[in-house]
Amino acid sequence: MPPELNRNEIVAELTAMSDRYERALGENDIPELDALFYHGPETVRYGVGETLYGYDEIAAFRRNRTGGSPPRDVLRRHITAIGTDLGTVDLEFRRHGSERIGRQSQTWVRMPDGWKIIAAHVSLMADIS
C-alpha cells in the first residue's frame, strides 16, 4: 500500500518548518540553520555555486559565507507530505534586485528530535533575456 499523501496536519508541520527556515535564512541565523539540517554524513546540499556532502561541509559553508544568503522573496511554494515522517518543500524565489528566478528543493525527514532537512538543492534559472 502506498503512503498517504498530504495529510493536513503533516503539511501544516512542513509549512511551519519551511517558514522557520526562510526566517533563519533571511536573518542569517546560523545556529538555527544548523539546527534545521540533519547532523550526519547522509545530508547533501547542492547550492548555486557549491556542492556539499555531509552536515560538516554544510555547516562550514554557512560559517564561511560572508553576509549570508542574499535577501529574497518567495514567489511560490509547493509542499508534499509523504506519509507522516517525510516530505518535500519546493519553492521559487527572486533575489532582491534581480529578475532571475531561483528554485529550492528540500527533503525533510522526521527524526527523534524533530523535522530535519536531509537533502537540499538551490539553483538559479538561466538568464534568457
mmCIF file of C-alpha atoms in Angstrom:
data_model
loop_
_atom_site.group_PDB
_atom_site.id
_atom_site.type_symbol
_atom_site.label_atom_id
_atom_site.label_comp_id
_atom_site.label_asym_id
_atom_site.label_seq_id
_atom_site.Cartn_x
_atom_site.Cartn_y
_atom_site.Cartn_z
ATOM 1 C CA MET A 1 0.000 0.000 0.000
ATOM 2 C CA PRO A 2 1.481 3.397 -0.965
ATOM 3 C CA PRO A 3 1.962 6.042 1.722
ATOM 4 C CA GLU A 4 -0.784 8.563 2.275
ATOM 5 C CA LEU A 5 -0.040 11.905 0.651
ATOM 6 C CA ASN A 6 -0.708 15.358 2.048
ATOM 7 C CA ARG A 7 -2.315 14.702 5.398
ATOM 8 C CA ASN A 8 -3.366 18.177 6.508
ATOM 9 C CA GLU A 9 -1.535 18.082 9.846
ATOM 10 C CA ILE A 10 1.740 16.942 8.223
ATOM 11 C CA VAL A 11 1.504 19.620 5.512
ATOM 12 C CA ALA A 12 0.946 22.169 8.305
ATOM 13 C CA GLU A 13 4.058 20.924 10.141
ATOM 14 C CA LEU A 14 6.172 21.130 6.973
ATOM 15 C CA THR A 15 4.794 24.599 6.219
ATOM 16 C CA ALA A 16 5.847 25.760 9.679
ATOM 17 C CA MET A 17 9.321 24.253 9.192
ATOM 18 C CA SER A 18 9.673 25.949 5.797
ATOM 19 C CA ASP A 19 8.649 29.276 7.349
ATOM 20 C CA ARG A 20 11.194 28.726 10.108
ATOM 21 C CA TYR A 21 13.914 28.007 7.519
ATOM 22 C CA GLU A 22 13.055 31.122 5.468
ATOM 23 C CA ARG A 23 13.129 33.294 8.594
ATOM 24 C CA ALA A 24 16.531 31.880 9.641
ATOM 25 C CA LEU A 25 17.914 32.269 6.121
ATOM 26 C CA GLY A 26 16.771 35.890 5.901
ATOM 27 C CA GLU A 27 18.277 36.710 9.301
ATOM 28 C CA ASN A 28 21.440 34.651 8.664
ATOM 29 C CA ASP A 29 20.695 32.823 11.916
ATOM 30 C CA ILE A 30 23.453 30.231 11.630
ATOM 31 C CA PRO A 31 22.601 28.288 14.822
ATOM 32 C CA GLU A 32 19.000 27.970 13.650
ATOM 33 C CA LEU A 33 20.035 26.947 10.123
ATOM 34 C CA ASP A 34 22.394 24.364 11.615
ATOM 35 C CA ALA A 35 19.573 23.007 13.773
ATOM 36 C CA LEU A 36 17.317 22.533 10.749
ATOM 37 C CA PHE A 37 19.738 20.240 8.895
ATOM 38 C CA TYR A 38 20.251 16.598 9.812
ATOM 39 C CA HIS A 39 23.622 16.250 11.548
ATOM 40 C CA GLY A 40 25.015 13.328 9.584
ATOM 41 C CA PRO A 41 27.133 12.376 6.590
ATOM 42 C CA GLU A 42 23.954 11.493 4.645
ATOM 43 C CA THR A 43 22.925 15.147 4.329
ATOM 44 C CA VAL A 44 23.550 16.778 0.951
ATOM 45 C CA ARG A 45 23.204 20.385 -0.210
ATOM 46 C CA TYR A 46 23.732 21.435 -3.813
ATOM 47 C CA GLY A 47 23.909 25.218 -3.920
ATOM 48 C CA VAL A 48 24.137 27.754 -6.707
ATOM 49 C CA GLY A 49 27.941 27.612 -6.597
ATOM 50 C CA GLU A 50 28.795 24.802 -4.182
ATOM 51 C CA THR A 51 28.338 21.061 -3.708
ATOM 52 C CA LEU A 52 28.299 19.988 -0.076
ATOM 53 C CA TYR A 53 28.271 16.439 1.245
ATOM 54 C CA GLY A 54 27.551 15.833 4.910
ATOM 55 C CA TYR A 55 26.443 18.119 7.690
ATOM 56 C CA ASP A 56 30.018 19.222 8.494
ATOM 57 C CA GLU A 57 30.585 20.650 4.985
ATOM 58 C CA ILE A 58 27.213 22.416 5.071
ATOM 59 C CA ALA A 59 27.902 23.962 8.481
ATOM 60 C CA ALA A 60 31.392 25.080 7.390
ATOM 61 C CA PHE A 61 29.935 26.709 4.263
ATOM 62 C CA ARG A 62 27.447 28.687 6.343
ATOM 63 C CA ARG A 63 30.166 29.918 8.701
ATOM 64 C CA ASN A 64 32.421 30.993 5.834
ATOM 65 C CA ARG A 65 29.702 32.739 3.815
ATOM 66 C CA THR A 66 30.117 36.476 4.271
ATOM 67 C CA GLY A 67 26.802 38.187 4.912
ATOM 68 C CA GLY A 68 24.618 35.122 4.467
ATOM 69 C CA SER A 69 22.174 34.476 1.677
ATOM 70 C CA PRO A 70 21.096 37.410 -0.494
ATOM 71 C CA PRO A 71 17.626 38.684 0.523
ATOM 72 C CA ARG A 72 14.808 37.110 -1.472
ATOM 73 C CA ASP A 73 11.075 36.902 -1.901
ATOM 74 C CA VAL A 74 9.331 33.549 -2.131
ATOM 75 C CA LEU A 75 7.123 33.541 -5.219
ATOM 76 C CA ARG A 76 5.597 30.087 -4.961
ATOM 77 C CA ARG A 77 5.833 27.131 -2.590
ATOM 78 C CA HIS A 78 4.726 23.539 -3.101
ATOM 79 C CA ILE A 79 4.701 21.073 -0.201
ATOM 80 C CA THR A 80 4.174 17.338 -0.467
ATOM 81 C CA ALA A 81 3.827 15.256 2.691
ATOM 82 C CA ILE A 82 4.655 11.581 2.154
ATOM 83 C CA GLY A 83 3.195 9.577 4.991
ATOM 84 C CA THR A 84 3.825 11.107 8.419
ATOM 85 C CA ASP A 85 7.628 11.299 8.509
ATOM 86 C CA LEU A 86 8.810 12.509 5.096
ATOM 87 C CA GLY A 87 8.082 15.454 2.856
ATOM 88 C CA THR A 88 9.359 17.799 0.214
ATOM 89 C CA VAL A 89 9.275 21.578 0.082
ATOM 90 C CA ASP A 90 9.878 23.146 -3.319
ATOM 91 C CA LEU A 91 9.798 26.850 -3.944
ATOM 92 C CA GLU A 92 10.546 29.543 -6.465
ATOM 93 C CA PHE A 93 12.144 32.771 -5.314
ATOM 94 C CA ARG A 94 13.574 36.016 -6.635
ATOM 95 C CA ARG A 95 16.547 37.685 -5.033
ATOM 96 C CA HIS A 96 16.117 41.378 -4.354
ATOM 97 C CA GLY A 97 17.469 43.452 -7.240
ATOM 98 C CA SER A 98 17.371 40.560 -9.711
ATOM 99 C CA GLU A 99 14.872 39.344 -12.274
ATOM 100 C CA ARG A 100 16.238 35.782 -12.299
ATOM 101 C CA ILE A 101 14.088 33.100 -10.759
ATOM 102 C CA GLY A 102 15.662 30.797 -8.220
ATOM 103 C CA ARG A 103 14.479 27.344 -7.236
ATOM 104 C CA GLN A 104 14.926 25.476 -3.996
ATOM 105 C CA SER A 105 14.054 21.872 -3.195
ATOM 106 C CA GLN A 106 14.313 20.364 0.257
ATOM 107 C CA THR A 107 13.640 16.859 1.516
ATOM 108 C CA TRP A 108 12.548 16.845 5.147
ATOM 109 C CA VAL A 109 12.527 13.782 7.393
ATOM 110 C CA ARG A 110 11.108 13.467 10.887
ATOM 111 C CA MET A 111 13.861 12.416 13.292
ATOM 112 C CA PRO A 112 13.543 11.745 17.040
ATOM 113 C CA ASP A 113 14.434 15.411 17.672
ATOM 114 C CA GLY A 114 12.071 16.825 15.038
ATOM 115 C CA TRP A 115 11.936 17.630 11.330
ATOM 116 C CA LYS A 116 15.331 17.923 9.588
ATOM 117 C CA ILE A 117 16.487 18.706 6.056
ATOM 118 C CA ILE A 118 18.406 15.749 4.673
ATOM 119 C CA ALA A 119 18.733 16.936 1.065
ATOM 120 C CA ALA A 120 18.594 20.398 -0.488
ATOM 121 C CA HIS A 121 19.167 21.890 -3.909
ATOM 122 C CA VAL A 122 19.285 25.575 -4.838
ATOM 123 C CA SER A 123 19.626 26.817 -8.406
ATOM 124 C CA LEU A 124 19.038 29.928 -10.497
ATOM 125 C CA MET A 125 17.258 29.834 -13.823
ATOM 126 C CA ALA A 126 19.352 30.821 -16.809
ATOM 127 C CA ASP A 127 19.045 34.451 -17.876
ATOM 128 C CA ILE A 128 17.281 34.164 -21.217
ATOM 129 C CA SER A 129 16.779 37.862 -21.901
#
